[in-house]
Amino acid sequence: MNHAELRAEPGAAAAKASGLEGVVVADTRLSHVDGERGELVIAGSRVEDLALSEALSFEPVAARLLSLGRAEPCRDWRAELGGARVAAFARLPRLSTSLSLPDAMDALIAATAQGCAGSDPITLLGALPVFVAAGARLRAGLPTLAPSAERSHAEDFLTLLGLPAHPARARALDAYWITVSDHGLNASTFTARVVASTGADVMPCVVAAIGALKGPLHGGAPGPVLDMLDATSGADPRAWLEREIAAGRRIMGMGHRIYRVRDPRAFVFERAISRLEQEERERGGSSAISARLAHARHVEQAAEALLSERHPERPLRANVEFYTALLLEALGIPRALFSATFAIGRAAGWLAHIEEQRRVGKLIRPAARYVGPLESLP
Ligand code: COA
């Protein structure tokens, strides 16, 4: 028997798409990404309008996403979410082994698996910032801090980390979480939908999604972006970037599967960072943000120029992670927590997609083409 004689799994001959690029696998009401024009619509609104609105926080955007996923009218569950944070705090004593794992994403995966079995979406969404902050405090040898149902999600997370949480800072974190709340069928959202399509309950869908987000090609890039900004500080970035490429490494925070122009989320974060800096100054605080921002723009331009020389056929521009790194750094969030902080915001999209997939009610199960050995066993 040879490979030509094998009957492929149904559909396998149709496409050997690399990384499923361009393959549409779901209809969604949750977000739309236009990679050619650099536009992103979340829950029916342009990302810039949502994230830079003075009036909006993460909660109503998450509520709108979830209600769209459920095809139900939107309701305000801010108080329930606050209650979910408080309830998650009460569960911390039995999660300390999971939360103390050295890597923040491993700790979040383990604590969510252990602490959210059987949870509904809002209970789980409320638990994530509590677990991320508690893990960070435990790993640093510090006591955990108690959440308050009265605070907003963003204000509470900053407080739980022991960081200042005045409104300008909470607004910057809201802008971040709103911006990353959903983004089409990215790898972690697809993962969540695959698990949901098997009929699994909410927790394993989210645990699987956090796992997908951990990788540096998805949500793990912002920490390395800051490492790059540190490494190129005070020097010409071109030489450093060339060394990275020559060593076979990718430039973190650059390139995207969908966008062929600059990621619109990078613009939102630049605006949010500038606004935060201005507000910090008005409060009388000193800030190194603008120098960091200027350096980041310089590195971005150098990386874009170098990558366009190497890949003239494929525009590789700054992606969401590039300026995520700066925004989260400006908030004083440790870089080891960047991916986990991303997960808290993206969980709104995951949960909405899980609900949407449930309503589809069809197992996601693509096909494979067998290219393995064809030998008779002795
Ligand atoms: N630095 C250097 N080269 C890059 C690159 C980067 N950041 N991104 C893509 N390329 C190159 C690849 O090496 C490849 O070149 P080759 O064909 O000569 O091997 C080509 O561009 C196409 O890359 P590919 O991996 O096929 O594209 P993709 O659509 O699958 O990748 C990303 C998208 C995001 C995974 C990719 O751009 C990347 O790895 N970026 C860096 C990590 C990052 O910032 N992740 C966060 C994403 S939001």
Coordinates of C-alpha atoms and ligand atoms in Angstrom, one line a residue:
M1 CA 0.0 0.0 0.0
N2 CA 1.3 3.5 -0.7
H3 CA -0.1 6.9 0.3
A4 CA -1.9 7.4 -3.0
E5 CA -4.0 4.3 -2.2
L6 CA -5.0 5.7 1.2
R7 CA -8.5 7.1 1.4
A8 CA -8.2 10.5 3.1
E9 CA -10.5 11.4 6.0
P10 CA -13.5 13.1 4.6
G11 CA -12.6 16.7 3.6
A12 CA -8.8 16.1 4.1
A13 CA -8.0 16.6 0.4
A14 CA -9.7 20.0 0.4
A15 CA -7.0 22.0 2.0
K16 CA -3.6 21.7 3.5
A17 CA -3.9 25.2 4.8
S18 CA -0.9 26.3 6.7
G19 CA -2.0 27.3 10.2
L20 CA -5.6 27.4 8.9
E21 CA -4.8 30.9 7.5
G22 CA -7.8 32.3 5.7
V23 CA -10.1 29.4 6.7
V24 CA -13.5 30.5 8.1
V25 CA -14.7 28.1 10.8
A26 CA -17.5 30.1 12.5
D27 CA -20.0 32.9 12.2
T28 CA -19.7 35.3 15.0
R29 CA -21.6 38.3 16.3
L30 CA -18.8 39.2 18.7
S31 CA -16.0 40.9 16.8
H32 CA -14.8 41.7 13.4
V33 CA -11.1 42.1 12.3
D34 CA -10.3 43.8 9.0
G35 CA -6.7 43.1 8.4
E36 CA -6.3 45.1 5.2
R37 CA -7.8 48.3 6.6
G38 CA -6.6 47.9 10.2
E39 CA -10.1 48.0 11.7
L40 CA -11.5 46.2 14.7
V41 CA -15.1 46.1 15.8
I42 CA -16.0 44.6 19.2
A43 CA -19.6 43.9 20.2
G44 CA -20.8 46.2 17.4
S45 CA -18.5 49.2 18.1
R46 CA -15.1 50.4 16.8
V47 CA -12.4 49.6 19.3
E48 CA -11.2 53.2 19.4
D49 CA -14.7 54.4 20.4
L50 CA -15.1 51.8 23.1
A51 CA -11.6 51.8 24.6
L52 CA -11.0 55.6 24.6
S53 CA -14.4 56.5 25.9
E54 CA -14.1 58.3 29.2
A55 CA -17.5 56.8 30.2
L56 CA -17.0 53.1 29.5
S57 CA -15.3 50.5 31.8
F58 CA -14.5 46.8 31.1
E59 CA -17.7 45.5 32.7
P60 CA -20.3 46.8 30.3
V61 CA -18.2 45.7 27.3
A62 CA -17.8 42.2 28.8
A63 CA -21.6 42.2 29.5
R64 CA -22.4 43.2 26.0
L65 CA -20.1 40.4 24.6
L66 CA -21.6 37.8 26.8
S67 CA -25.1 38.8 26.0
L68 CA -24.4 38.7 22.3
G69 CA -22.9 35.2 22.7
R70 CA -26.0 34.1 24.5
A71 CA -28.3 36.0 22.1
E72 CA -30.0 37.5 25.2
P73 CA -30.7 41.2 26.1
C74 CA -27.7 42.8 27.8
R75 CA -28.0 43.2 31.6
D76 CA -25.7 44.9 34.1
W77 CA -23.9 42.3 36.2
R78 CA -21.3 44.6 37.7
A79 CA -22.4 43.7 41.3
E80 CA -22.4 40.0 40.5
L81 CA -18.9 40.3 39.1
G82 CA -17.8 42.1 42.3
G83 CA -19.4 39.3 44.4
A84 CA -17.6 36.7 42.3
R85 CA -14.2 38.4 43.1
V86 CA -15.1 38.3 46.8
A87 CA -16.2 34.6 46.6
A88 CA -13.0 33.7 44.7
F89 CA -10.9 35.3 47.5
A90 CA -12.7 33.0 50.0
R91 CA -11.4 30.0 48.0
L92 CA -7.8 31.1 48.0
P93 CA -6.6 29.1 51.1
R94 CA -7.2 25.7 49.3
L95 CA -5.5 27.0 46.1
S96 CA -2.2 28.0 47.5
T97 CA -0.2 25.2 46.0
S98 CA -1.5 26.0 42.5
L99 CA -1.1 29.8 43.0
S100 CA 2.5 29.4 44.2
L101 CA 3.7 27.7 40.9
P102 CA 6.6 29.8 39.7
D103 CA 5.1 30.8 36.3
A104 CA 2.1 33.2 36.5
M105 CA 0.3 31.5 33.6
D106 CA 0.9 28.0 35.0
A107 CA -0.4 29.2 38.3
L108 CA -3.5 30.7 36.6
I109 CA -4.2 27.5 34.7
A110 CA -3.8 25.3 37.9
A111 CA -5.9 27.7 40.1
T112 CA -8.7 28.1 37.6
A113 CA -8.8 24.3 37.1
Q114 CA -8.8 23.7 40.9
G115 CA -10.9 26.6 41.9
C116 CA -13.5 27.1 39.2
A117 CA -14.9 23.6 38.5
G118 CA -18.6 23.9 37.7
S119 CA -18.5 27.7 37.7
D120 CA -20.8 29.8 35.5
P121 CA -19.1 32.5 33.2
I122 CA -19.5 35.4 35.6
T123 CA -18.1 33.5 38.6
L124 CA -15.2 32.5 36.5
L125 CA -14.6 35.9 35.1
G126 CA -14.6 37.4 38.6
A127 CA -12.1 34.8 39.9
L128 CA -9.3 35.5 37.3
P129 CA -8.0 38.9 38.6
V130 CA -8.1 37.5 42.2
F131 CA -6.1 34.5 41.3
V132 CA -3.5 36.4 39.2
A133 CA -3.0 39.0 42.0
A134 CA -3.0 36.4 44.8
G135 CA -0.4 34.3 43.0
A136 CA 1.8 37.3 42.4
R137 CA 1.7 38.3 46.1
L138 CA 2.3 34.7 47.3
R139 CA 5.3 34.2 44.9
A140 CA 6.7 37.5 46.3
G141 CA 6.2 36.3 49.9
L142 CA 3.6 39.0 50.5
P143 CA 0.1 38.5 52.1
T144 CA -2.8 38.5 49.8
L145 CA -5.1 41.5 49.7
A146 CA -8.9 41.3 49.9
P147 CA -11.1 42.4 46.9
S148 CA -14.1 44.6 47.3
A149 CA -17.4 44.2 45.4
E150 CA -17.7 48.0 45.5
R151 CA -14.7 48.6 43.3
S152 CA -14.6 48.2 39.5
H153 CA -12.8 45.2 38.1
A154 CA -9.8 47.3 37.1
E155 CA -9.6 49.3 40.3
D156 CA -9.8 46.1 42.3
F157 CA -7.1 44.3 40.3
L158 CA -4.6 47.2 40.8
T159 CA -5.5 47.3 44.5
L160 CA -5.1 43.5 44.9
L161 CA -1.6 43.8 43.4
G162 CA -0.8 46.5 45.9
L163 CA -0.6 49.2 43.2
P164 CA -2.1 52.7 43.3
A165 CA -5.6 52.5 41.8
H166 CA -6.8 56.1 41.3
P167 CA -9.3 56.6 38.5
A168 CA -6.8 57.5 35.7
R169 CA -4.9 54.3 36.3
A170 CA -8.1 52.2 36.5
R171 CA -9.2 53.9 33.2
A172 CA -6.0 53.0 31.5
L173 CA -6.4 49.3 32.5
D174 CA -10.1 49.5 31.4
A175 CA -8.8 50.7 28.0
Y176 CA -6.4 47.8 27.9
W177 CA -9.0 45.1 28.8
I178 CA -11.7 46.5 26.5
T179 CA -9.2 46.5 23.6
V180 CA -8.1 42.9 24.1
S181 CA -11.6 41.6 25.1
D182 CA -12.2 40.0 21.8
H183 CA -10.4 39.6 18.5
G184 CA -12.0 37.2 16.0
L185 CA -10.9 33.6 16.0
N186 CA -7.4 34.1 17.6
A187 CA -5.7 30.9 18.7
S188 CA -6.9 30.9 22.3
T189 CA -10.5 31.8 21.3
F190 CA -10.5 29.0 18.8
T191 CA -9.2 26.7 21.4
A192 CA -12.0 27.7 23.8
R193 CA -14.6 27.1 21.0
V194 CA -13.1 23.6 20.1
V195 CA -13.4 22.6 23.8
A196 CA -16.9 24.1 24.1
S197 CA -17.9 22.2 20.9
T198 CA -17.3 18.9 22.7
G199 CA -20.0 19.9 25.3
A200 CA -17.5 20.5 28.1
D201 CA -18.4 22.9 30.8
V202 CA -17.0 26.5 31.1
M203 CA -13.9 25.8 33.2
P204 CA -12.0 23.4 30.9
C205 CA -12.8 25.6 27.9
V206 CA -11.1 28.6 29.7
V207 CA -8.2 26.5 31.1
A208 CA -7.4 25.3 27.6
A209 CA -7.7 28.9 26.3
I210 CA -5.2 30.2 28.9
G211 CA -2.8 27.5 27.8
A212 CA -3.0 28.6 24.2
L213 CA -2.5 32.2 25.3
K214 CA 0.7 31.4 27.1
G215 CA 2.8 30.8 23.9
P216 CA 5.0 33.6 22.8
L217 CA 3.5 33.6 19.3
H218 CA 0.1 34.6 20.9
G219 CA -0.1 36.2 24.3
G220 CA 3.4 35.7 25.6
A221 CA 5.1 38.4 23.6
P222 CA 4.8 41.6 25.7
G223 CA 7.4 40.5 28.3
P224 CA 10.0 39.9 25.6
V225 CA 9.1 43.3 24.0
L226 CA 10.1 45.0 27.2
D227 CA 13.3 42.9 27.3
M228 CA 14.0 44.2 23.7
L229 CA 13.3 47.8 24.8
D230 CA 15.7 47.4 27.7
A231 CA 18.4 45.8 25.5
T232 CA 18.2 48.6 22.9
S233 CA 18.0 51.4 25.4
G234 CA 20.6 54.1 24.7
A235 CA 21.8 52.3 21.6
D236 CA 21.0 52.0 17.9
P237 CA 18.3 49.3 17.8
R238 CA 19.2 48.3 14.3
A239 CA 22.3 46.3 15.3
W240 CA 20.5 44.5 18.1
L241 CA 17.5 43.6 15.8
E242 CA 19.9 42.3 13.1
R243 CA 21.6 40.1 15.6
E244 CA 18.2 38.6 16.7
I245 CA 17.2 37.9 13.1
A246 CA 20.7 36.4 12.4
A247 CA 20.2 34.1 15.4
G248 CA 16.9 32.9 13.9
R249 CA 14.7 34.6 16.4
R250 CA 11.6 36.7 15.7
I251 CA 11.2 40.3 16.7
M252 CA 8.5 40.2 19.4
G253 CA 5.6 42.5 19.0
M254 CA 5.9 42.6 15.2
G255 CA 3.9 40.8 12.6
H256 CA 0.4 39.5 12.7
R257 CA -1.6 36.7 11.0
I258 CA -4.5 39.0 10.0
Y259 CA -3.2 42.6 9.9
R260 CA -1.2 43.8 6.9
V261 CA -1.2 47.3 8.3
R262 CA -0.4 48.5 11.8
D263 CA -2.6 46.8 14.4
P264 CA -5.3 49.4 15.4
R265 CA -4.9 48.3 19.0
A266 CA -1.3 49.7 19.0
F267 CA -2.8 53.2 18.3
V268 CA -5.4 52.8 21.1
F269 CA -2.6 51.9 23.6
E270 CA -0.4 54.8 22.5
R271 CA -3.3 57.1 23.2
A272 CA -4.1 55.5 26.5
I273 CA -0.4 55.7 27.5
S274 CA -0.2 59.4 26.6
R275 CA -3.5 60.1 28.5
L276 CA -2.2 58.3 31.6
E277 CA 1.1 60.2 31.5
Q278 CA -0.7 63.5 31.3
E279 CA -3.0 62.6 34.1
E280 CA -0.1 61.4 36.3
R281 CA 1.6 64.8 35.7
E282 CA -1.5 66.7 36.6
R283 CA -1.5 64.7 39.8
G284 CA 2.0 66.0 40.5
G285 CA 3.7 62.7 39.8
S286 CA 6.9 62.4 37.8
S287 CA 6.8 60.0 34.9
A288 CA 9.3 58.2 32.7
I289 CA 6.6 57.1 30.3
S290 CA 7.2 59.6 27.5
A291 CA 10.9 58.7 27.2
R292 CA 10.0 55.0 27.1
L293 CA 7.3 55.7 24.5
A294 CA 9.7 57.7 22.3
H295 CA 12.2 54.9 22.5
A296 CA 9.5 52.3 21.6
R297 CA 8.5 54.3 18.6
H298 CA 12.2 54.4 17.5
V299 CA 12.6 50.6 17.9
E300 CA 9.3 50.0 16.1
Q301 CA 10.4 52.0 13.1
A302 CA 13.8 50.3 13.0
A303 CA 12.1 46.8 13.3
E304 CA 9.6 47.7 10.6
A305 CA 12.3 48.9 8.2
L306 CA 14.5 45.8 8.8
L307 CA 11.5 43.4 8.4
S308 CA 10.3 45.0 5.2
E309 CA 13.8 44.6 3.7
R310 CA 13.7 40.9 4.7
H311 CA 10.1 40.3 3.8
P312 CA 9.1 42.8 1.1
E313 CA 6.2 40.5 0.2
R314 CA 4.6 40.5 3.7
P315 CA 4.1 43.7 5.7
L316 CA 5.3 43.0 9.3
R317 CA 4.1 45.9 11.5
A318 CA 3.7 46.4 15.2
N319 CA 1.0 44.3 16.8
V320 CA -1.0 44.6 20.0
E321 CA 1.7 43.2 22.1
F322 CA 4.2 45.9 21.3
Y323 CA 2.3 48.7 23.1
T324 CA 0.7 46.4 25.6
A325 CA 4.1 46.1 27.1
L326 CA 4.4 49.8 27.5
L327 CA 0.9 50.3 28.9
L328 CA 1.2 47.6 31.5
E329 CA 4.7 48.7 32.4
A330 CA 3.4 52.3 32.9
L331 CA 0.8 50.8 35.3
G332 CA 3.6 49.2 37.3
I333 CA 2.3 45.6 36.5
P334 CA 5.3 43.3 36.7
R335 CA 6.3 41.9 33.3
A336 CA 5.9 38.3 34.6
L337 CA 2.2 39.1 34.9
F338 CA 1.6 40.5 31.4
S339 CA 0.2 37.4 29.8
A340 CA -2.0 36.7 32.8
T341 CA -3.3 40.2 32.8
F342 CA -4.1 39.8 29.1
A343 CA -6.0 36.6 30.0
I344 CA -8.3 38.5 32.4
G345 CA -9.5 40.8 29.6
R346 CA -9.6 38.2 26.9
A347 CA -11.7 35.9 29.1
A348 CA -14.7 38.1 28.3
G349 CA -14.3 37.1 24.6
W350 CA -13.6 33.5 25.5
L351 CA -16.7 33.2 27.6
A352 CA -18.9 34.9 24.9
H353 CA -17.5 32.5 22.2
I354 CA -18.1 29.5 24.4
E355 CA -21.8 30.5 24.7
E356 CA -22.0 31.3 21.0
Q357 CA -20.4 27.9 20.1
R358 CA -22.8 26.1 22.4
R359 CA -25.7 27.5 20.4
V360 CA -24.1 26.2 17.2
G361 CA -24.2 22.7 18.8
K362 CA -21.8 21.1 16.4
L363 CA -18.5 19.3 17.2
I364 CA -15.5 21.0 15.7
R365 CA -13.4 18.2 14.3
P366 CA -11.3 18.9 11.2
A367 CA -9.5 16.3 9.2
A368 CA -5.9 15.2 8.8
R369 CA -4.0 13.8 5.9
Y370 CA -1.9 10.8 6.9
V371 CA 1.8 11.2 5.9
G372 CA 3.2 8.7 8.4
P373 CA 4.9 5.3 7.8
L374 CA 3.2 2.5 5.8
E375 CA 5.0 -0.6 7.0
S376 CA 3.8 -4.0 7.9
L377 CA 4.4 -4.9 11.6
P378 CA 6.8 -7.8 12.0
Ligands
COA1 N1 10.1 38.7 13.3 C1 10.8 38.2 12.3 N2 10.2 37.5 11.2 C2 8.9 37.4 11.3 C3 8.1 37.9 12.3 C4 8.8 38.6 13.3 N3 8.1 39.1 14.3 N4 6.8 37.6 12.0 C5 6.8 37.0 10.9 N5 8.1 36.8 10.4 C6 8.5 36.1 9.2 C7 8.6 34.6 9.4 O1 9.9 34.2 9.9 C8 8.2 34.1 8.1 O2 9.4 34.1 7.3 P1 9.8 32.9 6.4 O3 8.7 32.6 5.5 O4 11.1 33.4 5.7 O5 10.0 31.8 7.3 C9 7.2 35.1 7.5 O6 7.5 36.3 8.2 C10 5.8 34.7 7.7 O7 5.6 34.3 9.1 P2 4.6 33.3 9.6 O8 5.0 32.7 10.9 O9 4.2 32.3 8.5 O10 3.3 34.2 9.8 P3 2.1 34.0 10.7 O11 0.9 34.8 10.2 O12 1.9 32.6 11.0 O13 2.6 34.7 12.1 C11 2.9 35.8 14.1 C12 2.0 35.6 12.8 C13 2.2 36.8 15.0 C14 2.9 34.4 14.8 C15 4.3 36.2 13.8 O14 4.3 37.4 13.1 C16 5.2 36.3 15.0 O15 5.8 35.3 15.4 N6 5.4 37.5 15.6 C17 6.2 37.7 16.8 C18 5.5 37.2 18.0 C19 4.4 38.2 18.4 O16 4.6 39.4 18.4 N7 3.3 37.6 18.8 C20 2.1 38.4 19.2 C21 1.0 38.3 18.2 S1 -0.3 39.4 18.5

